[in-house]
């Protein structure tokens, strides 16, 4: 299980040139193992350090050309320096996070520690699930029973600031 913010945009600058892009998110380190992220360089611990980011091949090419982006510094929004600690394969076109998915595309993921450092007030709502700018992702075992998992998730929601007491839709197993 890992949390991730909704998609936003940043103005990025490398030694080559400035480049603006959407598809920027912050996520907990576990996101690399939860989502279908195929790392080309760096590993599953690439988001462990503050001021770290992983980028997709498309963004790596736009920021660094043919140079290896690993361990290079990217200036974000003209204010802070973040180290590239991993490069992942582009998400396929037509996938949830791929090109053409305006609100969900992912080209860059920065460390959760960086997000909290930039927004210290968010630390107070990190464990409240009633009104936050976070998405929660979970990877289930192949044989998981979705109805059972939905019931467990509902139980978790009710303990984290939710006053609406959501119910499981048994037909679709959607919350």
Coordinates of N, CA and C in Angstrom, one line a residue:
X1 N 0.8 -1.2 0.0 CA 0.0 0.0 0.0 C 0.9 1.2 0.0
X2 N 0.6 2.2 -0.8 CA 1.3 3.5 -0.9 C 0.4 4.6 -1.3
X3 N 0.7 5.8 -0.7 CA 0.0 7.0 -1.1 C 0.7 7.8 -2.2
X4 N -0.1 8.5 -3.0 CA 0.5 9.3 -4.0 C -0.5 10.5 -4.2
X5 N 0.1 11.6 -4.6 CA -0.7 12.8 -4.8 C -1.4 12.7 -6.2
X6 N -2.3 13.6 -6.5 CA -2.9 13.7 -7.8 C -1.9 14.4 -8.7
X7 N -2.1 14.3 -10.0 CA -1.2 14.9 -11.0 C -1.1 16.4 -10.9
X8 N 0.1 16.9 -11.1 CA 0.3 18.4 -11.2 C 1.4 18.7 -12.2
X9 N 1.8 19.9 -12.3 CA 2.8 20.3 -13.2 C 4.0 21.0 -12.5
X10 N 5.1 21.0 -13.2 CA 6.3 21.7 -12.7 C 7.1 22.3 -13.9
X11 N 7.8 23.3 -13.6 CA 8.8 23.8 -14.5 C 10.1 23.2 -14.0
X12 N 10.7 22.4 -14.9 CA 12.0 21.7 -14.6 C 13.1 22.3 -15.4
X13 N 14.3 22.3 -14.8 CA 15.5 22.8 -15.5 C 16.6 21.8 -15.2
X14 N 17.3 21.4 -16.3 CA 18.5 20.6 -16.1 C 19.7 21.4 -16.7
X15 N 20.8 20.8 -16.8 CA 22.0 21.5 -17.3 C 21.7 21.8 -18.8
X16 N 20.8 21.1 -19.4 CA 20.5 21.3 -20.8 C 19.6 22.5 -21.1
X17 N 18.4 22.5 -20.5 CA 17.4 23.5 -20.8 C 16.2 23.4 -19.8
X18 N 15.4 24.4 -19.7 CA 14.2 24.4 -18.9 C 13.1 23.6 -19.7
X19 N 12.2 23.0 -19.0 CA 11.2 22.2 -19.6 C 10.0 22.1 -18.7
X20 N 8.8 22.5 -19.1 CA 7.6 22.4 -18.3 C 6.8 21.1 -18.7
X21 N 6.3 20.5 -17.7 CA 5.5 19.3 -17.9 C 4.4 19.0 -16.9
X22 N 3.4 18.4 -17.3 CA 2.4 17.9 -16.4 C 2.8 16.4 -16.1
X23 N 2.0 15.7 -15.3 CA 2.3 14.4 -15.0 C 3.3 14.2 -13.9
X24 N 3.3 15.2 -13.0 CA 4.2 15.2 -11.8 C 3.5 14.8 -10.6
X25 N 4.0 13.9 -9.8 CA 3.4 13.5 -8.5 C 4.4 13.3 -7.4
X26 N 3.9 13.2 -6.2 CA 4.8 12.8 -5.1 C 4.2 11.5 -4.6
X27 N 5.1 10.6 -4.1 CA 4.6 9.3 -3.7 C 5.5 8.7 -2.6
X28 N 4.9 7.9 -1.8 CA 5.6 7.1 -0.8 C 6.5 6.2 -1.5
X29 N 7.7 5.8 -0.9 CA 8.6 4.9 -1.6 C 8.1 3.6 -2.1
X30 N 7.1 3.1 -1.4 CA 6.5 1.8 -1.8 C 5.7 1.8 -3.2
X31 N 5.5 3.0 -3.7 CA 4.7 3.1 -5.0 C 5.4 2.3 -6.1
X32 N 6.7 2.2 -6.1 CA 7.5 1.6 -7.1 C 7.1 0.1 -7.2
X33 N 6.8 -0.5 -6.0 CA 6.4 -1.9 -6.0 C 4.9 -2.1 -6.1
X34 N 4.1 -1.1 -5.9 CA 2.7 -1.2 -6.0 C 2.2 -1.0 -7.4
X35 N 2.6 0.0 -8.1 CA 2.2 0.3 -9.5 C 3.1 -0.5 -10.4
X36 N 2.6 -0.7 -11.7 CA 3.4 -1.4 -12.7 C 4.6 -0.6 -13.2
X37 N 5.5 -0.1 -12.4 CA 6.6 0.7 -12.8 C 7.8 -0.2 -13.1
X38 N 8.2 -0.1 -14.3 CA 9.4 -0.9 -14.7 C 10.6 0.0 -14.7
X39 N 11.4 -0.2 -13.7 CA 12.6 0.6 -13.6 C 13.7 0.2 -14.6
X40 N 14.3 1.2 -15.2 CA 15.4 1.0 -16.2 C 16.7 1.1 -15.4
X41 N 16.8 2.2 -14.6 CA 17.9 2.4 -13.7 C 17.4 2.9 -12.4
X42 N 18.2 2.6 -11.3 CA 17.7 2.8 -10.0 C 16.9 1.6 -9.5
X43 N 16.5 1.6 -8.3 CA 15.8 0.4 -7.8 C 14.5 0.8 -7.1
X44 N 14.0 -0.2 -6.3 CA 12.7 0.0 -5.6 C 13.0 1.0 -4.4
X45 N 14.2 1.3 -4.1 CA 14.5 2.2 -3.0 C 14.8 3.7 -3.5
X46 N 14.5 3.9 -4.8 CA 14.9 5.2 -5.4 C 14.2 6.4 -4.9
X47 N 13.1 6.2 -4.1 CA 12.4 7.3 -3.6 C 12.5 7.4 -2.0
X48 N 13.5 6.7 -1.5 CA 13.7 6.7 -0.1 C 14.2 8.0 0.5
X49 N 15.1 8.6 -0.3 CA 15.8 9.8 0.2 C 14.9 11.1 -0.1
X50 N 15.0 12.0 0.8 CA 14.3 13.3 0.5 C 15.0 13.9 -0.7
X51 N 14.4 14.8 -1.4 CA 14.9 15.5 -2.6 C 15.4 14.5 -3.7
X52 N 14.6 13.4 -3.8 CA 14.9 12.4 -4.9 C 13.6 12.3 -5.8
X53 N 13.9 11.9 -7.0 CA 12.8 11.7 -8.0 C 13.1 10.6 -9.0
X54 N 12.1 10.0 -9.5 CA 12.3 9.1 -10.6 C 11.5 9.7 -11.8
X55 N 12.0 9.5 -13.0 CA 11.4 10.1 -14.2 C 11.3 9.0 -15.3
X56 N 10.4 9.2 -16.2 CA 10.2 8.3 -17.3 C 11.2 8.6 -18.4
X57 N 11.3 7.7 -19.4 CA 12.2 7.8 -20.5 C 12.0 9.1 -21.3
X58 N 10.7 9.4 -21.5 CA 10.3 10.6 -22.3 C 10.9 11.9 -21.6
X59 N 10.7 12.0 -20.3 CA 11.1 13.2 -19.6 C 12.7 13.2 -19.5
X60 N 13.3 12.0 -19.3 CA 14.8 11.9 -19.3 C 15.3 12.5 -20.6
X61 N 14.7 12.1 -21.7 CA 15.2 12.5 -23.1 C 15.0 14.0 -23.2
X62 N 13.9 14.5 -22.7 CA 13.6 16.0 -22.9 C 14.5 16.8 -22.0
X63 N 14.9 16.3 -20.8 CA 15.7 17.1 -19.9 C 17.2 16.9 -20.2
X64 N 17.6 15.7 -20.6 CA 19.1 15.4 -20.6 C 19.6 14.9 -22.0
X65 N 18.7 14.8 -23.0 CA 19.1 14.3 -24.3 C 19.6 12.9 -24.2
X66 N 20.7 12.6 -24.7 CA 21.3 11.2 -24.7 C 22.1 11.0 -23.5
X67 N 22.3 11.9 -22.6 CA 23.1 11.7 -21.4 C 22.4 10.9 -20.4
X68 N 23.1 10.1 -19.6 CA 22.5 9.3 -18.5 C 22.0 10.3 -17.4
X69 N 20.7 10.2 -17.1 CA 20.1 11.2 -16.1 C 20.4 10.8 -14.7
X70 N 20.8 9.5 -14.4 CA 20.9 9.1 -13.1 C 21.9 9.9 -12.2
X71 N 21.5 10.3 -11.1 CA 22.2 11.2 -10.1 C 22.4 12.6 -10.6
X72 N 21.7 13.0 -11.7 CA 21.8 14.4 -12.1 C 20.8 15.2 -11.3
X73 N 21.1 16.5 -11.2 CA 20.2 17.4 -10.4 C 19.2 18.1 -11.4
X74 N 18.0 18.2 -10.9 CA 16.9 18.9 -11.7 C 16.4 20.1 -10.8
X75 N 16.4 21.3 -11.3 CA 15.9 22.4 -10.6 C 14.4 22.4 -10.8
X76 N 13.6 22.4 -9.7 CA 12.1 22.3 -9.8 C 11.5 23.7 -9.4
X77 N 10.7 24.2 -10.4 CA 10.0 25.5 -10.2 C 11.0 26.6 -9.8
X78 N 12.2 26.5 -10.2 CA 13.2 27.6 -9.9 C 13.5 27.8 -8.5
X79 N 13.2 26.8 -7.6 CA 13.3 27.0 -6.2 C 14.1 25.9 -5.5
X80 N 14.1 24.7 -6.0 CA 14.7 23.6 -5.2 C 15.4 22.6 -6.2
X81 N 16.4 22.0 -5.7 CA 17.2 21.0 -6.4 C 16.8 19.6 -6.0
X82 N 16.5 18.7 -7.0 CA 16.1 17.3 -6.7 C 17.0 16.4 -7.5
X83 N 17.4 15.3 -6.9 CA 18.3 14.4 -7.6 C 17.5 13.3 -8.3
X84 N 17.9 13.0 -9.6 CA 17.2 11.9 -10.3 C 17.9 10.6 -9.8
X85 N 17.0 9.8 -9.1 CA 17.5 8.5 -8.5 C 17.0 7.3 -9.3
X86 N 16.3 7.5 -10.3 CA 15.8 6.4 -11.1 C 15.1 6.8 -12.4
X87 N 15.1 5.9 -13.4 CA 14.4 6.2 -14.7 C 13.6 4.9 -14.9
X88 N 12.3 5.2 -15.3 CA 11.4 4.1 -15.5 C 10.9 4.1 -17.0
X89 N 10.4 3.0 -17.5 CA 9.9 2.9 -18.8 C 8.6 3.8 -18.9
X90 N 8.4 4.4 -20.0 CA 7.2 5.1 -20.2 C 6.0 4.2 -20.0
X91 N 4.9 4.7 -19.4 CA 3.7 3.9 -19.3 C 3.1 3.8 -20.7
X92 N 2.5 2.7 -21.1 CA 2.0 2.5 -22.4 C 0.9 3.4 -22.7
X93 N 0.8 3.9 -24.0 CA -0.3 4.7 -24.4 C -1.6 3.9 -24.2
X94 N -2.6 4.6 -23.7 CA -3.9 3.9 -23.4 C -4.0 3.3 -22.0
X95 N -2.9 3.3 -21.3 CA -3.0 2.8 -19.9 C -3.4 3.9 -19.0
X96 N -3.8 3.6 -17.8 CA -4.3 4.6 -16.8 C -3.3 5.7 -16.6
X97 N -2.0 5.5 -16.6 CA -1.0 6.5 -16.3 C -0.2 6.9 -17.6
X98 N -0.6 6.4 -18.7 CA 0.2 6.7 -19.9 C -0.2 8.0 -20.7
X99 N 0.5 8.3 -21.8 CA 0.2 9.5 -22.6 C -1.2 9.5 -23.0
X100 N -1.8 10.6 -23.0 CA -3.2 10.8 -23.4 C -4.2 10.7 -22.2
X101 N -3.7 10.3 -21.1 CA -4.5 10.3 -19.9 C -4.2 11.6 -19.2
X102 N -5.0 12.6 -19.5 CA -4.7 14.0 -19.1 C -4.5 14.1 -17.6
X103 N -5.4 13.5 -16.8 CA -5.4 13.8 -15.4 C -4.6 12.7 -14.6
X104 N -4.2 11.7 -15.3 CA -3.5 10.6 -14.6 C -2.1 10.3 -15.0
X105 N -1.7 10.9 -16.2 CA -0.4 10.5 -16.7 C 0.7 10.8 -15.6
X106 N 1.8 10.0 -15.7 CA 2.9 10.1 -14.8 C 4.2 10.1 -15.6
X107 N 4.9 11.2 -15.5 CA 6.3 11.4 -16.1 C 7.3 11.5 -15.0
X108 N 6.9 11.9 -13.8 CA 7.9 12.2 -12.7 C 7.2 11.9 -11.4
X109 N 7.9 11.2 -10.5 CA 7.5 11.0 -9.1 C 8.6 11.5 -8.2
X110 N 8.2 12.4 -7.3 CA 9.2 12.9 -6.3 C 8.9 12.2 -5.0
X111 N 9.8 12.2 -4.1 CA 9.7 11.5 -2.8 C 8.7 12.1 -1.9
X112 N 8.0 11.3 -1.2 CA 7.0 11.7 -0.2 C 7.6 12.6 0.8
X113 N 8.8 12.3 1.2 CA 9.5 13.2 2.2 C 9.7 14.6 1.7
X114 N 9.9 14.8 0.4 CA 10.0 16.1 -0.2 C 8.7 16.8 -0.1
X115 N 7.6 16.1 -0.4 CA 6.3 16.7 -0.3 C 5.9 17.2 1.1
X116 N 6.2 16.4 2.1 CA 5.9 16.8 3.4 C 6.8 18.0 3.8
X117 N 8.1 17.9 3.4 CA 9.0 19.0 3.7 C 8.5 20.4 3.1
X118 N 7.9 20.3 1.9 CA 7.4 21.5 1.3 C 6.1 21.9 1.9
X119 N 5.3 21.0 2.4 CA 4.0 21.3 2.9 C 3.8 20.7 4.3
X120 N 4.5 21.2 5.3 CA 4.5 20.6 6.7 C 3.1 20.5 7.3
X121 N 2.2 21.4 6.9 CA 0.8 21.3 7.4 C 0.1 20.0 7.0
X122 N 0.6 19.4 5.9 CA 0.0 18.1 5.5 C 0.2 17.0 6.4
X123 N 1.3 17.1 7.2 CA 1.6 16.0 8.1 C 0.4 15.8 9.1
X124 N -0.3 16.8 9.4 CA -1.4 16.7 10.3 C -2.6 16.0 9.7
X125 N -2.7 15.9 8.4 CA -3.9 15.2 7.7 C -3.4 13.9 7.0
X126 N -2.2 13.5 7.2 CA -1.7 12.4 6.5 C -2.4 11.1 6.9
X127 N -2.9 11.0 8.1 CA -3.7 9.8 8.5 C -5.2 10.0 8.5
X128 N -5.6 11.2 8.0 CA -7.1 11.4 7.9 C -7.4 11.2 6.4
X129 N -8.4 10.3 6.2 CA -8.8 10.0 4.8 C -10.1 10.6 4.4
X130 N -10.6 11.6 5.1 CA -11.9 12.1 4.7 C -11.8 13.3 3.7
X131 N -10.7 14.0 3.7 CA -10.5 15.1 2.8 C -9.0 15.4 2.6
X132 N -8.4 14.6 1.7 CA -7.0 14.8 1.5 C -6.7 14.8 0.0
X133 N -5.6 15.4 -0.4 CA -5.3 15.4 -1.9 C -4.5 14.1 -2.3
X134 N -4.7 13.0 -1.5 CA -3.9 11.8 -1.7 C -4.8 10.7 -2.4
X135 N -4.1 9.9 -3.1 CA -4.7 8.6 -3.6 C -4.0 7.5 -2.9
X136 N -4.7 6.4 -2.6 CA -4.1 5.3 -2.0 C -4.2 4.1 -3.0
X137 N -3.0 3.5 -3.2 CA -2.9 2.4 -4.1 C -2.5 1.1 -3.3
X138 N -3.0 0.0 -3.7 CA -2.6 -1.3 -3.1 C -2.4 -2.3 -4.2
X139 N -1.5 -3.2 -4.0 CA -1.3 -4.3 -4.9 C -1.8 -5.5 -4.1
X140 N -2.7 -6.2 -4.8 CA -3.4 -7.4 -4.3 C -2.7 -8.7 -4.8
X141 N -2.8 -9.7 -4.0 CA -2.3 -11.0 -4.4 C -3.2 -11.5 -5.6
X142 N -2.7 -12.3 -6.5 CA -3.4 -12.8 -7.6 C -4.8 -13.4 -7.3
X143 N -4.8 -14.1 -6.2 CA -6.0 -14.9 -5.8 C -6.9 -14.1 -4.8
X144 N -6.7 -12.8 -4.7 CA -7.5 -12.0 -3.7 C -9.0 -11.9 -4.1
X145 N -9.8 -12.0 -3.1 CA -11.3 -11.9 -3.2 C -11.6 -10.4 -3.1
X146 N -12.0 -9.8 -4.2 CA -12.3 -8.4 -4.2 C -13.4 -7.9 -3.2
X147 N -14.4 -8.7 -3.1 CA -15.5 -8.4 -2.1 C -14.9 -8.3 -0.7
X148 N -14.1 -9.3 -0.3 CA -13.5 -9.3 1.0 C -12.5 -8.2 1.2
X149 N -11.7 -7.9 0.2 CA -10.8 -6.7 0.2 C -11.6 -5.4 0.4
X150 N -12.7 -5.3 -0.4 CA -13.5 -4.1 -0.3 C -14.1 -3.9 1.2
X151 N -14.5 -5.0 1.8 CA -15.0 -4.9 3.1 C -13.9 -4.4 4.1
X152 N -12.7 -5.0 3.9 CA -11.6 -4.6 4.8 C -11.2 -3.1 4.6
X153 N -11.3 -2.6 3.3 CA -11.0 -1.2 3.1 C -12.0 -0.3 3.7
X154 N -13.3 -0.7 3.6 CA -14.3 0.1 4.2 C -14.1 0.2 5.7
X155 N -13.7 -0.9 6.4 CA -13.3 -0.8 7.8 C -12.2 0.1 8.1
X156 N -11.2 0.2 7.2 CA -10.1 1.1 7.4 C -10.6 2.6 7.2
X157 N -11.4 2.8 6.2 CA -11.9 4.2 6.0 C -12.7 4.7 7.2
X158 N -13.5 3.9 7.8 CA -14.3 4.4 8.9 C -13.5 4.8 10.1
X159 N -12.3 4.4 10.2 CA -11.5 4.7 11.4 C -10.6 5.9 11.1
X160 N -10.7 6.6 10.0 CA -9.8 7.7 9.6 C -10.5 9.0 9.3
X161 N -11.4 9.4 10.1 CA -12.0 10.7 9.9 C -13.3 10.6 9.0
X162 N -13.6 9.5 8.5 CA -14.8 9.4 7.6 C -16.0 9.3 8.5
X163 N -17.0 10.2 8.3 CA -18.2 10.2 9.1 C -19.3 9.6 8.3
X164 N -19.1 9.4 7.0 CA -20.2 9.0 6.1 C -20.5 7.4 6.1
X165 N -19.6 6.7 6.8 CA -19.7 5.2 6.9 C -20.1 4.6 5.5
X166 N -19.2 4.6 4.6 CA -19.4 4.0 3.3 C -19.8 2.5 3.3
X167 N -20.5 2.1 2.4 CA -20.9 0.7 2.3 C -20.3 0.1 1.0
X168 N -20.1 -1.2 1.1 CA -19.6 -2.0 -0.1 C -20.7 -2.2 -1.1
X169 N -20.5 -1.9 -2.3 CA -21.4 -2.2 -3.4 C -21.1 -3.7 -3.8
X170 N -21.9 -4.6 -3.4 CA -21.6 -6.0 -3.6 C -21.6 -6.4 -5.1
X171 N -22.3 -5.7 -5.9 CA -22.3 -6.0 -7.3 C -21.0 -5.7 -8.0
X172 N -20.5 -4.5 -7.7 CA -19.3 -4.1 -8.5 C -18.0 -4.1 -7.7
X173 N -18.1 -4.3 -6.4 CA -17.0 -4.3 -5.4 C -16.3 -3.0 -5.5
X174 N -17.0 -1.9 -5.8 CA -16.4 -0.6 -5.8 C -16.8 0.2 -4.6
X175 N -16.0 1.0 -4.1 CA -16.3 1.8 -2.9 C -17.0 3.0 -3.2

